[in-house]
Short mmCIF file of C-alpha atoms in Angstrom, two decimals:
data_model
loop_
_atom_site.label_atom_id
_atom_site.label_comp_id
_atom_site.label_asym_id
_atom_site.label_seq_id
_atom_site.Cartn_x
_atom_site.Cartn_y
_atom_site.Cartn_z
CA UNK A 14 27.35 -13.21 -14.99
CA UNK A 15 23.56 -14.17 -14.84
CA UNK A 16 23.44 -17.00 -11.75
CA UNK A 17 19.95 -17.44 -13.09
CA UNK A 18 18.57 -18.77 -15.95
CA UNK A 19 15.70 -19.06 -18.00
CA UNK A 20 16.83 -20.22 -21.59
CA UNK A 21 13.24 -20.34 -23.40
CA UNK A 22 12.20 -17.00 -24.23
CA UNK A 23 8.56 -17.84 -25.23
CA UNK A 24 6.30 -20.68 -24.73
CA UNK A 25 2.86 -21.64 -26.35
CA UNK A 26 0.50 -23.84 -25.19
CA UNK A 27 -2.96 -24.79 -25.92
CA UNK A 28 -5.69 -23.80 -23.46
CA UNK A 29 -6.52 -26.93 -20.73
CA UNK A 30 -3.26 -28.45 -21.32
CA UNK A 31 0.68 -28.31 -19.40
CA UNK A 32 2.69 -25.60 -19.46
CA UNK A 33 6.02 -26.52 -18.02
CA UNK A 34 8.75 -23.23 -17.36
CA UNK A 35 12.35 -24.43 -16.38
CA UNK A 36 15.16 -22.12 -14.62
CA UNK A 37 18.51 -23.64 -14.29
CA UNK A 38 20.85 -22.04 -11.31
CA UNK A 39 24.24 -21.89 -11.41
CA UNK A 40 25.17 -20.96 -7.49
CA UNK A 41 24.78 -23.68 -5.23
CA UNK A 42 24.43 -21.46 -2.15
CA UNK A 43 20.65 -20.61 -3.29
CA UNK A 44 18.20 -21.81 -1.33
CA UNK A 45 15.21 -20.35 -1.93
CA UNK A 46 13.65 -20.01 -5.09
CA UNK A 47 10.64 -17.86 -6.13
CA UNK A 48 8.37 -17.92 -9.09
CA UNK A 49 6.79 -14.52 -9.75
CA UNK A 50 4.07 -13.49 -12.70
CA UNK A 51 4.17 -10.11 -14.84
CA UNK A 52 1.01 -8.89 -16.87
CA UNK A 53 2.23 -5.93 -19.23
CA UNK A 54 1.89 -2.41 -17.72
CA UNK A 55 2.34 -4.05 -13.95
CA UNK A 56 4.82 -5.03 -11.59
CA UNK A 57 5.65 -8.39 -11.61
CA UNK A 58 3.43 -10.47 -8.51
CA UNK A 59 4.88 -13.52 -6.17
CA UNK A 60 3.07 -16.72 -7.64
CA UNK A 61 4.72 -19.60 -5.63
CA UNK A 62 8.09 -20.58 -3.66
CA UNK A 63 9.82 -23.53 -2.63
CA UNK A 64 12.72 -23.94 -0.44
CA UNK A 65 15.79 -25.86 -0.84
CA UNK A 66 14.56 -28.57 2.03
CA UNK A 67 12.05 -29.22 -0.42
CA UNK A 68 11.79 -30.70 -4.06
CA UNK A 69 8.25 -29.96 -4.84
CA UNK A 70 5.17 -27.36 -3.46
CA UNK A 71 1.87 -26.71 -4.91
CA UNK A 72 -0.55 -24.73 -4.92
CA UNK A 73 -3.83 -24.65 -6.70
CA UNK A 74 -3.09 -25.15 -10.52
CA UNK A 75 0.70 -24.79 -9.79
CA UNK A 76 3.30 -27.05 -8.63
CA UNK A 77 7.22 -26.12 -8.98
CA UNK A 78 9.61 -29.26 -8.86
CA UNK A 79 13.30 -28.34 -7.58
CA UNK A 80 16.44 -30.42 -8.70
CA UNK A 81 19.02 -29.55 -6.62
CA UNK A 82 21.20 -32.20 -8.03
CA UNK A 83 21.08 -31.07 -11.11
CA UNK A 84 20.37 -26.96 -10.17
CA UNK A 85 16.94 -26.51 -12.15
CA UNK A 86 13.67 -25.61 -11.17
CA UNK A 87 10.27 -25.64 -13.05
CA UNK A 88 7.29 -24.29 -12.47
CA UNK A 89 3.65 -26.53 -13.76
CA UNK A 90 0.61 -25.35 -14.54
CA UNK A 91 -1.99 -27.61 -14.98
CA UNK A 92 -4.90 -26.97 -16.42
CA UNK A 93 -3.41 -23.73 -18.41
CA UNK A 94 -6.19 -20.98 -18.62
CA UNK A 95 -5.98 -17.43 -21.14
CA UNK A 96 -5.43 -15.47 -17.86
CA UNK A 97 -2.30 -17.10 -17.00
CA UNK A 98 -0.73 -15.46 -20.31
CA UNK A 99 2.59 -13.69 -18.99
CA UNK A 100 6.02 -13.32 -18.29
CA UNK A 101 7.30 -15.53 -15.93
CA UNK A 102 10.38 -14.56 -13.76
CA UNK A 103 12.17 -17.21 -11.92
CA UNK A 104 14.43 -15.58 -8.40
CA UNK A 105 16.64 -18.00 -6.22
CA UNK A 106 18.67 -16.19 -3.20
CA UNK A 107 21.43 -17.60 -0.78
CA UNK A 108 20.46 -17.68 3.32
CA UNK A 109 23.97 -15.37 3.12
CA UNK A 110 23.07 -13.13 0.87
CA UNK A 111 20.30 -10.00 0.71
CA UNK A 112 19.16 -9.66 -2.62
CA UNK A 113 17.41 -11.87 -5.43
CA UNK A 114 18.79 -12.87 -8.36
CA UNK A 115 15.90 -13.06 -11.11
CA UNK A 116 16.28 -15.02 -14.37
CA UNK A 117 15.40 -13.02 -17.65
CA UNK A 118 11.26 -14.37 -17.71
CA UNK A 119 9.97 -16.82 -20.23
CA UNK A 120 6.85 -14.85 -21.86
CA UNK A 121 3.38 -17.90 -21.89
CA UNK A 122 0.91 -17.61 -24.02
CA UNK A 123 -1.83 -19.65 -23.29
CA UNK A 124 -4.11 -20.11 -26.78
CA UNK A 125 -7.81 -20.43 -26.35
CA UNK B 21 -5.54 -2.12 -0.62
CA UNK B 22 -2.22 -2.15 0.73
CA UNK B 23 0.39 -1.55 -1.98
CA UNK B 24 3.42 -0.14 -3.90
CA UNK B 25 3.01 2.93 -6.00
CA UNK B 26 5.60 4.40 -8.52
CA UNK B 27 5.18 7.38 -9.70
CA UNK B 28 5.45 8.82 -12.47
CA UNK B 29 4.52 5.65 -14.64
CA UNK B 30 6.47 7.14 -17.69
CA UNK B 31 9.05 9.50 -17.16
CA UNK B 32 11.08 11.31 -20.15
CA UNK B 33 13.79 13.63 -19.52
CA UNK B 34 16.99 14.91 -21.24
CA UNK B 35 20.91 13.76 -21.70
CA UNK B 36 21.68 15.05 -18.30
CA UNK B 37 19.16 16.43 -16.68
CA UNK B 38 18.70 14.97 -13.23
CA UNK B 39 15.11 12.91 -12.34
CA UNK B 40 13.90 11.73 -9.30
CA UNK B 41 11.44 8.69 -9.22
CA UNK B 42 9.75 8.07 -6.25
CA UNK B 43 8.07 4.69 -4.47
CA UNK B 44 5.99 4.72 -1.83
CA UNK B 45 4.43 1.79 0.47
CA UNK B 46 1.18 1.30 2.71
CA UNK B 47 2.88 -2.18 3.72
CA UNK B 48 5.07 -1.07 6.19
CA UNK B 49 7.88 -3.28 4.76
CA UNK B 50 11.18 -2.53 6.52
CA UNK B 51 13.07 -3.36 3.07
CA UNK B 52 12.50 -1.42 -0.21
CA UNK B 53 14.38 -1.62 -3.75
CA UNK B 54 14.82 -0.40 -6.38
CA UNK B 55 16.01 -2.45 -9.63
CA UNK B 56 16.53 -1.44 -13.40
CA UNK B 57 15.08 -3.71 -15.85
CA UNK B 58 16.40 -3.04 -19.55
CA UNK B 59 14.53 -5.11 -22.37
CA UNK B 60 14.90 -8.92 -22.64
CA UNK B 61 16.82 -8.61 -19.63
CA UNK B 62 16.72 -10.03 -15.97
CA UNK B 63 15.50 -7.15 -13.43
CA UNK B 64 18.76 -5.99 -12.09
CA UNK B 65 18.98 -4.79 -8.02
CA UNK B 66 21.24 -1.54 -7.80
CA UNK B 67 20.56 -1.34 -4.04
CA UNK B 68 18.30 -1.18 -1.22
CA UNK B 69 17.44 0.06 1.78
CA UNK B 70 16.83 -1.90 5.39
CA UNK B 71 15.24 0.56 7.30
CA UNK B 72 17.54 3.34 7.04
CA UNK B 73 20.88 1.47 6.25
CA UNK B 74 21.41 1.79 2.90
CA UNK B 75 22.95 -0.79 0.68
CA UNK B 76 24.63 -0.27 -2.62
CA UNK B 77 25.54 -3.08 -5.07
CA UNK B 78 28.87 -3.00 -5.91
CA UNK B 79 28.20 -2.62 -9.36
CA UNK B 80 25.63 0.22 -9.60
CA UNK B 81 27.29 3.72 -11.04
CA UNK B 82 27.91 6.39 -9.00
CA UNK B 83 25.46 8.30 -11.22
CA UNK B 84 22.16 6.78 -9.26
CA UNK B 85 21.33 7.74 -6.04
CA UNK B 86 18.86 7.20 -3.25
CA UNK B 87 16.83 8.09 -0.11
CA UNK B 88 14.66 6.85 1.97
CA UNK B 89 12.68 9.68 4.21
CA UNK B 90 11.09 7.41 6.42
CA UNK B 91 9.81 3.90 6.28
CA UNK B 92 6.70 4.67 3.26
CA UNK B 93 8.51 6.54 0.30
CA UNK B 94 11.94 5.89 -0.94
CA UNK B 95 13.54 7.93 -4.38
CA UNK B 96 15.46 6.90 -6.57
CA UNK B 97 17.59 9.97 -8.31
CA UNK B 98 19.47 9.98 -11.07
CA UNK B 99 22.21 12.93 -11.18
CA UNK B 100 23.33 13.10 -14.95
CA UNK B 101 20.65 10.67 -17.17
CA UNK B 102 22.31 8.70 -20.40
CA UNK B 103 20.78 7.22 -22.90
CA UNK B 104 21.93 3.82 -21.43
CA UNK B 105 19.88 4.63 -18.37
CA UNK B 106 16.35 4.60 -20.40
CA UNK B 107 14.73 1.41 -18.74
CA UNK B 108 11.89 0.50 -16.76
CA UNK B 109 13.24 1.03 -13.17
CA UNK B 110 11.09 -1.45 -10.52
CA UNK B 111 10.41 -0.69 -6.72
CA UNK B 112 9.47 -3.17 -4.72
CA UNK B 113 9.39 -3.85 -1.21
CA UNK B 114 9.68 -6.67 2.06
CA UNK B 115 9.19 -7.54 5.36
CA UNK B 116 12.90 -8.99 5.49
CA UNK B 117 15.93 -9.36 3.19
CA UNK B 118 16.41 -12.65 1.23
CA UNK B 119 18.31 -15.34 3.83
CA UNK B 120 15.67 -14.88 6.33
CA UNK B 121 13.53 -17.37 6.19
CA UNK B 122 10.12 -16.67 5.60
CA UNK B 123 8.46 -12.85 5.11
CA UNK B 124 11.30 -12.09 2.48
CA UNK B 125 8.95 -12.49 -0.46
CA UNK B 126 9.06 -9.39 -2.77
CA UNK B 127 6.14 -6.73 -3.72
CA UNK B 128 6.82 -5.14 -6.41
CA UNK B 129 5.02 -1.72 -7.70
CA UNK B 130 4.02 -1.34 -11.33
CA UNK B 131 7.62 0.63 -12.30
CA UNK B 132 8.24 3.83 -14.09
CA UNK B 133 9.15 3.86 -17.56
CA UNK B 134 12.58 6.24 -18.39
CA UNK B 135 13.09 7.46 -21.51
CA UNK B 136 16.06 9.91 -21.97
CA UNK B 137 16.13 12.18 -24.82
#
């Protein structure tokens, strides 16, 4: 049963404006949620993180916003560039657990 | 650079003949793992290593196998290939498990791509 989700597949968005990926969560023992990056032909990379004592962290052009309440996560980029054209994997784990449970990636495409 | 490597990046064998993939790390993680990632699909862990304790998920088949020789390389080996094994199989690496907080973020290498005849 996938504890993580990412329901859009595939997201377009024109160059300089939002691009706005959501993950929804399912067990309410995560408590630490990851955002990672994948170009084709690589592994994916760690992009941000947030813990559960928070509900928002940025960094540079990215900010992800955690609703606990409501069990969803997104992840902002603002302005979008061509180079942030990817797959996009949410993870959350549980402070009891060892492993992270990734969603199945939302593929950007950020249009010139 | 410090950094996962998988290697072979594509990997074909046949319907049952045993491959070995191997990962190693200049990192000097104490945790490396190794997931399979089928199309469309959400990377999936079938175990991992802390140190030398090994870890199986429950749910991983008998048929896959690893070992880790010492902290840089760890293999994954599968006995008798199907063609429901052909993925792209992902190792990646960290200073801690998940549930510690801090230094459990992931590294992943670039993955091998199995294709089974």
């Amino acid at each position: 049963d996938q504890q993580v989700k990412q329901n859009s597949p595939s997201l377009s968005v024109q160059e300089g404006r939002i691009s706005i990926l959501n993950c929804d969560y399912t067990n309410s023992m995560f408590d630490y949620f990851l955002w990672y990056k994948k170009y084709p032909a690589e592994g994916p990379t760690f992009l941000i993180s947030i813990s559960s004592i928070k509900d928002k962290n940025e960094d540079g052009r990215f900010t992800v916003f955690l609703n606990k309440s409501a069990k969803h996560l997104s992840l902002h980029i603002v302005p979008s560039q061509p180079g942030d054209s990817a797959v996009y994997f949410c993870a959350a784990s549980a402070n009891t657990g060892n492993q992270f449970y990734f969603g199945t990636g939302t593929s950007l495409t950020v249009i010139p | 650079d410090a950094m996962v490597i998988q290697n072979p990046r594509y990997q074909v064998t046949q319907f049952g003949k045993p491959v070995t993939l191997s990962c190693s790390q200049t990192l000097n993680h104490n945790v490396m793992y190794w997931y399979q990632q089928k199309s469309s699909q959400a990377p999936k862990l079938l175990f991992h290593y802390y140190d030398k304790d090994f870890n199986n998920e429950a749910d991983t088949p008998d048929n896959f196998q690893s070992r880790r020789p010492n902290t840089s390389f760890c293999f994954l080996d599968i006995r008798s290939p199907g063609l429901g094994d052909a993925a792209m199989y992902l190792c990646a690496t960290s200073r801690e498990t998940p549930g510690t907080s801090g230094n459990n973020e992931q590294f992943f290498g670039p993955g091998t791509r199995l294709t089974v005849l």
